[in-house]
PDB file of C-alpha atoms and ligand atoms in Angstrom:
ATOM      1  CA  UNK A  92      -0.517  -0.629   0.540  1.00 48.00           C
ATOM      2  CA  UNK A  93       1.617   3.656  -1.346  1.00 50.00           C
ATOM      3  CA  UNK A  94       1.348   6.214   1.346  1.00 46.00           C
ATOM      4  CA  UNK A  95      -0.374   9.275  -0.276  1.00 51.00           C
ATOM      5  CA  UNK A  96      -0.087  12.118  -1.625  1.00 51.00           C
ATOM      6  CA  UNK A  97       2.925  12.228   0.965  1.00 62.00           C
ATOM      7  CA  UNK A  98       5.392  15.011   0.562  1.00 77.00           C
ATOM      8  CA  UNK A  99       7.605  12.916   2.945  1.00 93.00           C
ATOM      9  CA  UNK A 100      11.094  11.819   2.942  1.00 96.00           C
ATOM     10  CA  UNK A 101      10.394   8.943   5.849  1.00 97.00           C
ATOM     11  CA  UNK A 102       8.109   7.776   7.173  1.00 97.00           C
ATOM     12  CA  UNK A 103       7.165   6.307  10.165  1.00 97.00           C
ATOM     13  CA  UNK A 104       3.806   5.492  10.945  1.00 97.00           C
ATOM     14  CA  UNK A 105       2.039   3.330  14.421  1.00 97.00           C
ATOM     15  CA  UNK A 106       5.692   1.266  14.507  1.00 98.00           C
ATOM     16  CA  UNK A 107       5.821  -1.092  17.380  1.00 98.00           C
ATOM     17  CA  UNK A 108       8.581  -2.667  18.576  1.00 98.00           C
ATOM     18  CA  UNK A 109       9.010  -4.993  21.875  1.00 97.00           C
ATOM     19  CA  UNK A 110      12.624  -7.225  23.023  1.00 97.00           C
ATOM     20  CA  UNK A 111      10.890 -10.063  25.122  1.00 95.00           C
ATOM     21  CA  UNK A 112       8.017  -7.598  27.171  1.00 93.00           C
ATOM     22  CA  UNK A 113       9.385  -4.490  27.337  1.00 95.00           C
ATOM     23  CA  UNK A 114       7.329  -2.136  25.184  1.00 96.00           C
ATOM     24  CA  UNK A 115      10.296  -0.364  23.283  1.00 97.00           C
ATOM     25  CA  UNK A 116       8.357   1.540  20.310  1.00 97.00           C
ATOM     26  CA  UNK A 117       4.643   2.529  21.185  1.00 97.00           C
ATOM     27  CA  UNK A 118       3.163   2.818  17.855  1.00 96.00           C
ATOM     28  CA  UNK A 119       5.485   5.621  17.286  1.00 97.00           C
ATOM     29  CA  UNK A 120       4.485   7.987  14.256  1.00 97.00           C
ATOM     30  CA  UNK A 121       6.729  10.536  12.950  1.00 97.00           C
ATOM     31  CA  UNK A 122       7.363  12.460   9.813  1.00 97.00           C
ATOM     32  CA  UNK A 123      10.853  14.021   7.963  1.00 96.00           C
ATOM     33  CA  UNK A 124       9.934  16.491   4.458  1.00 95.00           C
ATOM     34  CA  UNK A 125      12.431  16.336   2.055  1.00 94.00           C
ATOM     35  CA  UNK A 126      15.176  19.081   3.224  1.00 93.00           C
ATOM     36  CA  UNK A 127      14.332  18.869   6.634  1.00 94.00           C
ATOM     37  CA  UNK A 128      17.131  18.413   9.846  1.00 95.00           C
ATOM     38  CA  UNK A 129      15.492  16.984  12.456  1.00 96.00           C
ATOM     39  CA  UNK A 130      16.495  16.549  15.784  1.00 97.00           C
ATOM     40  CA  UNK A 131      14.687  13.476  18.196  1.00 97.00           C
ATOM     41  CA  UNK A 132      15.473  14.029  21.782  1.00 95.00           C
ATOM     42  CA  UNK A 133      14.278  12.005  25.260  1.00 92.00           C
ATOM     43  CA  UNK A 134      15.603   9.551  27.428  1.00 90.00           C
ATOM     44  CA  UNK A 135      18.524   7.334  27.862  1.00 89.00           C
ATOM     45  CA  UNK A 136      16.746   4.323  27.153  1.00 91.00           C
ATOM     46  CA  UNK A 137      14.323   5.449  25.852  1.00 94.00           C
ATOM     47  CA  UNK A 138      14.653   4.387  21.289  1.00 95.00           C
ATOM     48  CA  UNK A 139      15.467   6.400  19.979  1.00 95.00           C
ATOM     49  CA  UNK A 140      17.865   3.786  18.261  1.00 93.00           C
ATOM     50  CA  UNK A 141      15.937   1.381  18.091  1.00 96.00           C
ATOM     51  CA  UNK A 142      13.899   3.402  15.806  1.00 96.00           C
ATOM     52  CA  UNK A 143      16.713   4.899  13.326  1.00 95.00           C
ATOM     53  CA  UNK A 144      17.516   0.808  13.190  1.00 94.00           C
ATOM     54  CA  UNK A 145      14.275  -0.635  12.277  1.00 96.00           C
ATOM     55  CA  UNK A 146      13.898   2.333   9.688  1.00 95.00           C
ATOM     56  CA  UNK A 147      17.743   0.916   8.479  1.00 93.00           C
ATOM     57  CA  UNK A 148      15.775  -2.928   8.580  1.00 92.00           C
ATOM     58  CA  UNK A 149      18.608  -3.522  11.015  1.00 91.00           C
ATOM     59  CA  UNK A 150      15.418  -4.121  14.124  1.00 94.00           C
ATOM     60  CA  UNK A 151      12.429  -5.432  12.779  1.00 95.00           C
ATOM     61  CA  UNK A 152       9.361  -3.478  13.827  1.00 96.00           C
ATOM     62  CA  UNK A 153       6.312  -6.309  15.089  1.00 97.00           C
ATOM     63  CA  UNK A 154       3.571  -3.797  13.756  1.00 97.00           C
ATOM     64  CA  UNK A 155       3.869  -0.728  11.619  1.00 97.00           C
ATOM     65  CA  UNK A 156       4.824   0.874   8.794  1.00 97.00           C
ATOM     66  CA  UNK A 157       8.086   3.227   7.528  1.00 97.00           C
ATOM     67  CA  UNK A 158       8.089   4.809   3.997  1.00 96.00           C
ATOM     68  CA  UNK A 159      11.140   6.014   2.389  1.00 96.00           C
ATOM     69  CA  UNK A 160      10.003   8.471  -0.288  1.00 95.00           C
ATOM     70  CA  UNK A 161       6.712   6.438  -0.850  1.00 93.00           C
ATOM     71  CA  UNK A 162       8.213   3.342  -0.938  1.00 93.00           C
ATOM     72  CA  UNK A 163       7.480   1.143   2.071  1.00 94.00           C
ATOM     73  CA  UNK A 164      11.161  -0.599   3.124  1.00 94.00           C
ATOM     74  CA  UNK A 165       9.521  -3.137   6.692  1.00 93.00           C
ATOM     75  CA  UNK A 166      10.022  -5.663   5.070  1.00 90.00           C
ATOM     76  CA  UNK A 167      12.711  -5.255   1.273  1.00 90.00           C
ATOM     77  CA  UNK A 168      15.033  -7.604   0.455  1.00 87.00           C
ATOM     78  CA  UNK A 169      17.973  -8.094  -1.468  1.00 88.00           C
ATOM     79  CA  UNK A 170      19.164  -6.324  -4.517  1.00 89.00           C
ATOM     80  CA  UNK A 171      15.948  -3.451  -3.427  1.00 90.00           C
ATOM     81  CA  UNK A 172      16.547  -3.610  -0.238  1.00 90.00           C
ATOM     82  CA  UNK A 173      21.197  -2.393  -0.926  1.00 89.00           C
ATOM     83  CA  UNK A 174      19.327   0.602  -3.434  1.00 90.00           C
ATOM     84  CA  UNK A 175      17.620   1.624  -1.309  1.00 93.00           C
ATOM     85  CA  UNK A 176      20.103   1.317   1.224  1.00 91.00           C
ATOM     86  CA  UNK A 177      22.025   3.296   0.066  1.00 91.00           C
ATOM     87  CA  UNK A 178      20.420   6.488   0.639  1.00 94.00           C
ATOM     88  CA  UNK A 179      20.817   6.350   3.720  1.00 94.00           C
ATOM     89  CA  UNK A 180      24.858   7.908   5.168  1.00 93.00           C
ATOM     90  CA  UNK A 181      24.657   6.354   8.929  1.00 92.00           C
ATOM     91  CA  UNK A 182      26.770   7.740  11.507  1.00 90.00           C
ATOM     92  CA  UNK A 183      26.206   5.525  14.959  1.00 87.00           C
ATOM     93  CA  UNK A 184      26.320   5.735  17.664  1.00 82.00           C
ATOM     94  CA  UNK A 185      29.583   3.894  18.784  1.00 79.00           C
ATOM     95  CA  UNK A 186      31.658   5.030  15.463  1.00 73.00           C
ATOM     96  CA  UNK A 187      31.042   0.919  14.980  1.00 85.00           C
ATOM     97  CA  UNK A 188      34.876   1.191  12.939  1.00 91.00           C
ATOM     98  CA  UNK A 189      37.305  -1.823  11.242  1.00 93.00           C
ATOM     99  CA  UNK A 190      39.790  -1.866  13.328  1.00 91.00           C
ATOM    100  CA  UNK A 191      41.682  -4.660  10.405  1.00 94.00           C
ATOM    101  CA  UNK A 192      41.707  -2.228   8.261  1.00 95.00           C
ATOM    102  CA  UNK A 193      42.882   1.918   7.806  1.00 96.00           C
ATOM    103  CA  UNK A 194      41.566   5.055   8.717  1.00 97.00           C
ATOM    104  CA  UNK A 195      40.481   6.451   4.470  1.00 97.00           C
ATOM    105  CA  UNK A 196      39.470   2.872   3.936  1.00 96.00           C
ATOM    106  CA  UNK A 197      36.855   2.694   6.510  1.00 96.00           C
ATOM    107  CA  UNK A 198      35.893   6.223   5.121  1.00 96.00           C
ATOM    108  CA  UNK A 199      35.827   4.603   1.933  1.00 96.00           C
ATOM    109  CA  UNK A 200      34.004   1.607   2.667  1.00 93.00           C
ATOM    110  CA  UNK A 201      31.000   2.581   0.941  1.00 90.00           C
ATOM    111  CA  UNK A 202      32.139   4.305  -1.926  1.00 93.00           C
ATOM    112  CA  UNK A 203      34.459   1.127  -3.341  1.00 93.00           C
ATOM    113  CA  UNK A 204      31.943  -1.866  -1.758  1.00 89.00           C
ATOM    114  CA  UNK A 205      28.760  -0.551  -2.039  1.00 84.00           C
ATOM    115  CA  UNK A 206      28.970   1.348  -4.432  1.00 87.00           C
ATOM    116  CA  UNK A 207      31.853  -0.097  -7.250  1.00 90.00           C
ATOM    117  CA  UNK A 208      34.585   2.725  -7.169  1.00 93.00           C
ATOM    118  CA  UNK A 209      37.540   2.762  -7.812  1.00 95.00           C
ATOM    119  CA  UNK A 210      39.711   2.659  -5.045  1.00 95.00           C
ATOM    120  CA  UNK A 211      41.860   6.166  -5.903  1.00 95.00           C
ATOM    121  CA  UNK A 212      39.011   7.352  -6.390  1.00 96.00           C
ATOM    122  CA  UNK A 213      37.554   6.770  -3.486  1.00 96.00           C
ATOM    123  CA  UNK A 214      40.081   7.526  -1.476  1.00 96.00           C
ATOM    124  CA  UNK A 215      41.197  10.969  -2.145  1.00 96.00           C
ATOM    125  CA  UNK A 216      36.783  11.244  -1.343  1.00 96.00           C
ATOM    126  CA  UNK A 217      38.029  10.118   1.669  1.00 97.00           C
ATOM    127  CA  UNK A 218      40.362  12.286   2.821  1.00 97.00           C
ATOM    128  CA  UNK A 219      39.200  15.610   0.708  1.00 96.00           C
ATOM    129  CA  UNK A 220      35.772  13.845   4.250  1.00 94.00           C
ATOM    130  CA  UNK A 221      38.248  13.750   6.482  1.00 95.00           C
ATOM    131  CA  UNK A 222      39.722  16.740   5.708  1.00 94.00           C
ATOM    132  CA  UNK A 223      35.852  18.341   6.678  1.00 90.00           C
ATOM    133  CA  UNK A 224      35.933  16.709  10.179  1.00 88.00           C
ATOM    134  CA  UNK A 225      39.173  18.555  10.866  1.00 89.00           C
ATOM    135  CA  UNK A 226      41.380  14.933  10.537  1.00 93.00           C
ATOM    136  CA  UNK A 227      44.628  15.278   8.504  1.00 93.00           C
ATOM    137  CA  UNK A 228      45.743  12.348   5.689  1.00 92.00           C
ATOM    138  CA  UNK A 229      48.138  11.481   8.863  1.00 94.00           C
ATOM    139  CA  UNK A 230      45.583  10.336  10.363  1.00 96.00           C
ATOM    140  CA  UNK A 231      44.318   8.923   7.560  1.00 95.00           C
ATOM    141  CA  UNK A 232      46.942   5.859   7.387  1.00 95.00           C
ATOM    142  CA  UNK A 233      46.280   5.445  10.629  1.00 96.00           C
ATOM    143  CA  UNK A 234      44.395   2.650  12.610  1.00 96.00           C
ATOM    144  CA  UNK A 235      41.206   3.468  14.116  1.00 95.00           C
ATOM    145  CA  UNK A 236      42.573   1.912  17.993  1.00 94.00           C
ATOM    146  CA  UNK A 237      45.092   5.074  17.079  1.00 95.00           C
ATOM    147  CA  UNK A 238      42.805   6.704  17.675  1.00 93.00           C
ATOM    148  CA  UNK A 239      41.105   8.660  20.625  1.00 88.00           C
ATOM    149  CA  UNK A 240      37.353   8.598  20.674  1.00 85.00           C
ATOM    150  CA  UNK A 241      36.204  12.413  19.875  1.00 84.00           C
ATOM    151  CA  UNK A 242      38.631  11.335  15.833  1.00 89.00           C
ATOM    152  CA  UNK A 243      36.936   7.742  15.695  1.00 91.00           C
ATOM    153  CA  UNK A 244      33.505  10.051  16.013  1.00 88.00           C
ATOM    154  CA  UNK A 245      34.618  12.270  13.035  1.00 90.00           C
ATOM    155  CA  UNK A 246      36.134   9.388  11.397  1.00 94.00           C
ATOM    156  CA  UNK A 247      32.575   7.573  11.734  1.00 93.00           C
ATOM    157  CA  UNK A 248      30.972  10.920  10.690  1.00 90.00           C
ATOM    158  CA  UNK A 249      33.311  11.435   7.651  1.00 94.00           C
ATOM    159  CA  UNK A 250      32.105   6.829   6.592  1.00 94.00           C
ATOM    160  CA  UNK A 251      28.446   8.389   6.822  1.00 93.00           C
ATOM    161  CA  UNK A 252      28.632  11.340   4.127  1.00 92.00           C
ATOM    162  CA  UNK A 253      31.306  10.131   2.284  1.00 94.00           C
ATOM    163  CA  UNK A 254      29.086   9.896  -0.508  1.00 92.00           C
ATOM    164  CA  UNK A 255      26.885  12.859  -0.141  1.00 91.00           C
ATOM    165  CA  UNK A 256      23.574  10.055   0.668  1.00 93.00           C
ATOM    166  CA  UNK A 257      20.216  12.164   0.525  1.00 94.00           C
ATOM    167  CA  UNK A 258      19.325  10.896   4.199  1.00 96.00           C
ATOM    168  CA  UNK A 259      21.526  11.381   6.814  1.00 95.00           C
ATOM    169  CA  UNK A 260      20.953   9.895  10.120  1.00 95.00           C
ATOM    170  CA  UNK A 261      23.114  10.747  13.342  1.00 93.00           C
ATOM    171  CA  UNK A 262      22.960   9.402  16.351  1.00 93.00           C
ATOM    172  CA  UNK A 263      24.936  11.419  18.167  1.00 91.00           C
ATOM    173  CA  UNK A 264      26.885  12.816  16.449  1.00 88.00           C
ATOM    174  CA  UNK A 265      28.655  15.591  19.690  1.00 89.00           C
ATOM    175  CA  UNK A 266      28.469  13.014  22.563  1.00 86.00           C
ATOM    176  CA  UNK A 267      32.219  12.824  23.604  1.00 82.00           C
ATOM    177  CA  UNK A 268      33.316  15.897  21.823  1.00 85.00           C
ATOM    178  CA  UNK A 269      34.791  19.143  23.462  1.00 88.00           C
ATOM    179  CA  UNK A 270      32.450  21.427  22.842  1.00 90.00           C
ATOM    180  CA  UNK A 271      34.435  23.773  20.005  1.00 88.00           C
ATOM    181  CA  UNK A 272      34.820  20.425  17.613  1.00 84.00           C
ATOM    182  CA  UNK A 273      31.334  20.396  19.160  1.00 89.00           C
ATOM    183  CA  UNK A 274      30.293  23.791  17.304  1.00 90.00           C
ATOM    184  CA  UNK A 275      33.537  22.288  14.272  1.00 86.00           C
ATOM    185  CA  UNK A 276      30.498  19.069  13.453  1.00 87.00           C
ATOM    186  CA  UNK A 277      27.667  20.743  13.434  1.00 91.00           C
ATOM    187  CA  UNK A 278      28.727  23.061  11.313  1.00 89.00           C
ATOM    188  CA  UNK A 279      29.426  20.018   8.712  1.00 86.00           C
ATOM    189  CA  UNK A 280      25.920  19.110   9.880  1.00 89.00           C
ATOM    190  CA  UNK A 281      24.103  22.271   8.173  1.00 89.00           C
ATOM    191  CA  UNK A 282      26.145  21.866   5.548  1.00 86.00           C
ATOM    192  CA  UNK A 283      24.808  18.335   4.450  1.00 83.00           C
ATOM    193  CA  UNK A 284      22.007  20.652   4.958  1.00 79.00           C
ATOM    194  CA  UNK A 285      22.023  22.771   2.518  1.00 79.00           C
ATOM    195  CA  UNK A 286      22.456  20.522  -0.002  1.00 83.00           C
ATOM    196  CA  UNK A 287      18.894  19.331  -0.537  1.00 87.00           C
ATOM    197  CA  UNK A 288      19.821  16.740   1.805  1.00 93.00           C
ATOM    198  CA  UNK A 289      17.708  15.332   4.432  1.00 95.00           C
ATOM    199  CA  UNK A 290      18.551  14.453   7.908  1.00 95.00           C
ATOM    200  CA  UNK A 291      17.631  12.638  11.876  1.00 96.00           C
ATOM    201  CA  UNK A 292      20.275  13.030  14.255  1.00 95.00           C
ATOM    202  CA  UNK A 293      19.329  12.344  17.738  1.00 95.00           C
ATOM    203  CA  UNK A 294      21.208  14.287  20.383  1.00 91.00           C
ATOM    204  CA  UNK A 295      20.667  14.837  24.195  1.00 88.00           C
ATOM    205  CA  UNK A 296      23.184  18.272  23.717  1.00 88.00           C
ATOM    206  CA  UNK A 297      20.368  21.052  22.985  1.00 91.00           C
ATOM    207  CA  UNK A 298      23.149  23.328  22.091  1.00 91.00           C
ATOM    208  CA  UNK A 299      24.150  21.523  18.635  1.00 92.00           C
ATOM    209  CA  UNK A 300      19.748  20.177  19.038  1.00 94.00           C
ATOM    210  CA  UNK A 301      18.854  24.038  18.181  1.00 94.00           C
ATOM    211  CA  UNK A 302      21.790  24.682  16.022  1.00 95.00           C
ATOM    212  CA  UNK A 303      21.488  21.776  13.597  1.00 95.00           C
ATOM    213  CA  UNK A 304      17.765  20.782  14.004  1.00 95.00           C
ATOM    214  CA  UNK A 305      14.558  23.199  11.536  1.00 94.00           C
ATOM    215  CA  UNK A 306      11.862  20.974  13.809  1.00 97.00           C
ATOM    216  CA  UNK A 307      12.807  18.839  17.321  1.00 97.00           C
ATOM    217  CA  UNK A 308      10.739  15.519  18.601  1.00 97.00           C
ATOM    218  CA  UNK A 309      10.385  14.131  21.555  1.00 96.00           C
ATOM    219  CA  UNK A 310      10.214  10.367  22.117  1.00 96.00           C
ATOM    220  CA  UNK A 311       9.073   9.302  25.298  1.00 95.00           C
ATOM    221  CA  UNK A 312       7.066   5.619  26.171  1.00 94.00           C
ATOM    222  CA  UNK A 313       7.329   5.256  22.716  1.00 95.00           C
ATOM    223  CA  UNK A 314       5.528   7.718  20.690  1.00 96.00           C
ATOM    224  CA  UNK A 315       6.463  11.225  19.983  1.00 96.00           C
ATOM    225  CA  UNK A 316       5.110  13.388  22.610  1.00 95.00           C
ATOM    226  CA  UNK A 317       6.106  16.849  21.668  1.00 96.00           C
ATOM    227  CA  UNK A 318       6.852  18.068  17.507  1.00 96.00           C
ATOM    228  CA  UNK A 319       7.440  21.395  16.932  1.00 96.00           C
ATOM    229  CA  UNK A 320       9.913  23.987  15.059  1.00 97.00           C
ATOM    230  CA  UNK A 321      13.444  24.510  17.094  1.00 96.00           C
ATOM    231  CA  UNK A 322      12.586  28.298  18.023  1.00 94.00           C
ATOM    232  CA  UNK A 323       9.456  26.704  20.153  1.00 95.00           C
ATOM    233  CA  UNK A 324      10.591  24.434  21.865  1.00 94.00           C
ATOM    234  CA  UNK A 325      11.613  26.486  24.930  1.00 93.00           C
ATOM    235  CA  UNK A 326       7.660  27.646  25.156  1.00 92.00           C
ATOM    236  CA  UNK A 327       7.194  24.222  24.489  1.00 92.00           C
ATOM    237  CA  UNK A 328       3.663  24.423  27.124  1.00 92.00           C
ATOM    238  CA  UNK A 329       5.186  20.352  26.929  1.00 93.00           C
ATOM    239  CA  UNK A 330       6.213  19.439  31.228  1.00 93.00           C
ATOM    240  CA  UNK A 331       7.680  16.067  29.558  1.00 92.00           C
ATOM    241  CA  UNK A 332       9.885  17.970  27.547  1.00 93.00           C
ATOM    242  CA  UNK A 333       9.581  21.254  29.790  1.00 92.00           C
ATOM    243  CA  UNK A 334      12.197  19.097  32.104  1.00 91.00           C
ATOM    244  CA  UNK A 335      14.227  17.852  30.143  1.00 90.00           C
ATOM    245  CA  UNK A 336      15.802  20.418  28.559  1.00 90.00           C
ATOM    246  CA  UNK A 337      16.319  21.760  32.408  1.00 88.00           C
ATOM    247  CA  UNK A 338      17.180  18.921  33.320  1.00 87.00           C
ATOM    248  CA  UNK A 339      15.231  18.588  35.984  1.00 85.00           C
ATOM    249  CA  UNK A 340      15.214  15.314  37.936  1.00 82.00           C
ATOM    250  CA  UNK A 341      12.569  16.740  39.397  1.00 84.00           C
ATOM    251  CA  UNK A 342       9.311  16.718  37.258  1.00 85.00           C
ATOM    252  CA  UNK A 343       6.854  13.937  35.289  1.00 88.00           C
ATOM    253  CA  UNK A 344       9.532  11.685  33.281  1.00 84.00           C
ATOM    254  CA  UNK A 345       9.857   9.414  36.139  1.00 78.00           C
ATOM    255  CA  UNK A 346      14.160   7.929  35.709  1.00 71.00           C
ATOM    256  CA  UNK A 347      14.355   4.442  37.245  1.00 67.00           C
ATOM    257  CA  UNK A 348      16.797   4.155  39.665  1.00 65.00           C
ATOM    258  CA  UNK A 349      17.108   1.789  42.113  1.00 62.00           C
ATOM    259  CA  UNK A 350      17.705   2.801  45.710  1.00 59.00           C
TER     260      UNK A 350
HETATM  261  N1  ATP B 408      18.582  -5.872  20.151  1.00 59.94           N
HETATM  262  C1  ATP B 408      17.384  -5.562  21.296  1.00 59.94           C
HETATM  263  N2  ATP B 408      17.675  -7.365  22.242  1.00 59.94           N
HETATM  264  C2  ATP B 408      17.448  -6.240  23.356  1.00 59.94           C
HETATM  265  N3  ATP B 408      17.002  -5.432  23.964  1.00 59.94           N
HETATM  266  C3  ATP B 408      17.391  -3.970  22.698  1.00 59.94           C
HETATM  267  C4  ATP B 408      18.554  -4.479  22.005  1.00 59.94           C
HETATM  268  N4  ATP B 408      18.590  -3.256  21.578  1.00 59.94           N
HETATM  269  C5  ATP B 408      17.746  -1.241  22.005  1.00 59.94           C
HETATM  270  N5  ATP B 408      17.411  -2.702  23.275  1.00 59.94           N
HETATM  271  C6  ATP B 408      17.167  -2.374  24.184  1.00 59.94           C
HETATM  272  O1  ATP B 408      15.539  -1.135  24.073  1.00 59.94           O
HETATM  273  C7  ATP B 408      15.592   0.336  25.002  1.00 59.94           C
HETATM  274  C8  ATP B 408      15.851   1.169  24.338  1.00 59.94           C
HETATM  275  O2  ATP B 408      16.973   0.765  23.619  1.00 59.94           O
HETATM  276  P1  ATP B 408      17.505   2.539  22.633  1.00 59.94           P
HETATM  277  O3  ATP B 408      19.234   2.386  22.149  1.00 59.94           O
HETATM  278  O4  ATP B 408      16.905   2.438  21.167  1.00 59.94           O
HETATM  279  O5  ATP B 408      17.945   3.067  23.574  1.00 59.94           O
HETATM  280  P2  ATP B 408      18.720   5.319  23.261  1.00 59.94           P
HETATM  281  O6  ATP B 408      16.738   6.657  22.773  1.00 59.94           O
HETATM  282  O7  ATP B 408      18.823   4.495  22.043  1.00 59.94           O
HETATM  283  O8  ATP B 408      18.712   5.863  24.711  1.00 59.94           O
HETATM  284  P3  ATP B 408      20.283   5.858  24.445  1.00 59.94           P
HETATM  285  O9  ATP B 408      20.283   7.651  24.539  1.00 59.94           O
HETATM  286  O10 ATP B 408      20.904   6.029  25.674  1.00 59.94           O
HETATM  287  O11 ATP B 408      21.416   6.302  23.805  1.00 59.94           O
HETATM  288  C9  ATP B 408      16.096  -0.576  26.092  1.00 59.94           C
HETATM  289  O12 ATP B 408      15.993  -0.614  27.382  1.00 59.94           O
HETATM  290  C10 ATP B 408      17.663  -1.794  25.388  1.00 59.94           C
HETATM  291  O13 ATP B 408      17.602  -2.442  26.255  1.00 59.94           O
HETATM  292 MG1   MG B 409      21.151   5.473  21.705  1.00 59.94          MG
END
């Protein structure tokens, strides 16, 4: 069943996902318009990464539909799935780099393996993307295990943008980076937007969210409980959003901390 007259780039409808008896996504609805930069916020363990993994087909939802460019994608397999995944660039929460490959080959991996690009051209692009995240050619020849956590994150980011994808998912792009490097990364994300890329980012970093997002959505108990333009986050009128953005321990959101 095709999504009717939808202009959305990505649309989740009633997505449910549970692990055992733990319900993580409980009928999640979310729309990302073409060219938009959406940031999803929400507490640790609320299912933000699970949501992204459902869109990428790494996890299969128990119920609901996911449309990308109007195509339902939760049951894609084989070549259709490969073609689908080529639309995406992904920065995973842990950088998820291959230690057996030098940094530049990690960045070039999708170009060489996914798109059949020649190694020399892919290498040039890899170094160009590394430069965009502030890493010089010397770093390109190192093994990921020789880098700091923040440098690994930046390599993951260079890999995510390597093929100039239509849609980029950034899972915690600035976590573990110093404030100045965070802002370099924010600028980079803003720059990818100006080329028409659709972006979905997950972050706990409200400074980053305010800079990179057109819209912010908050996930709580398996659903999007607030969704609005970035400028409205400070007067959302939603006590959950208020508690979250001000980082208050006391409020409607109860942390599951055992005394
Ligand atoms: N493959 C899996 N098998 C079982 N449980 C899982 C799996 N992946 C995630 N979960 C559970 O789903 C819940 C949501 O996890 P998720 O990684 O999406 O959280 P998150 O919102 O990204 O949190 P954080 O902000 O800490 O990254 C957690 O309770 C987690 O334990
Ligand atoms: Mg996560």
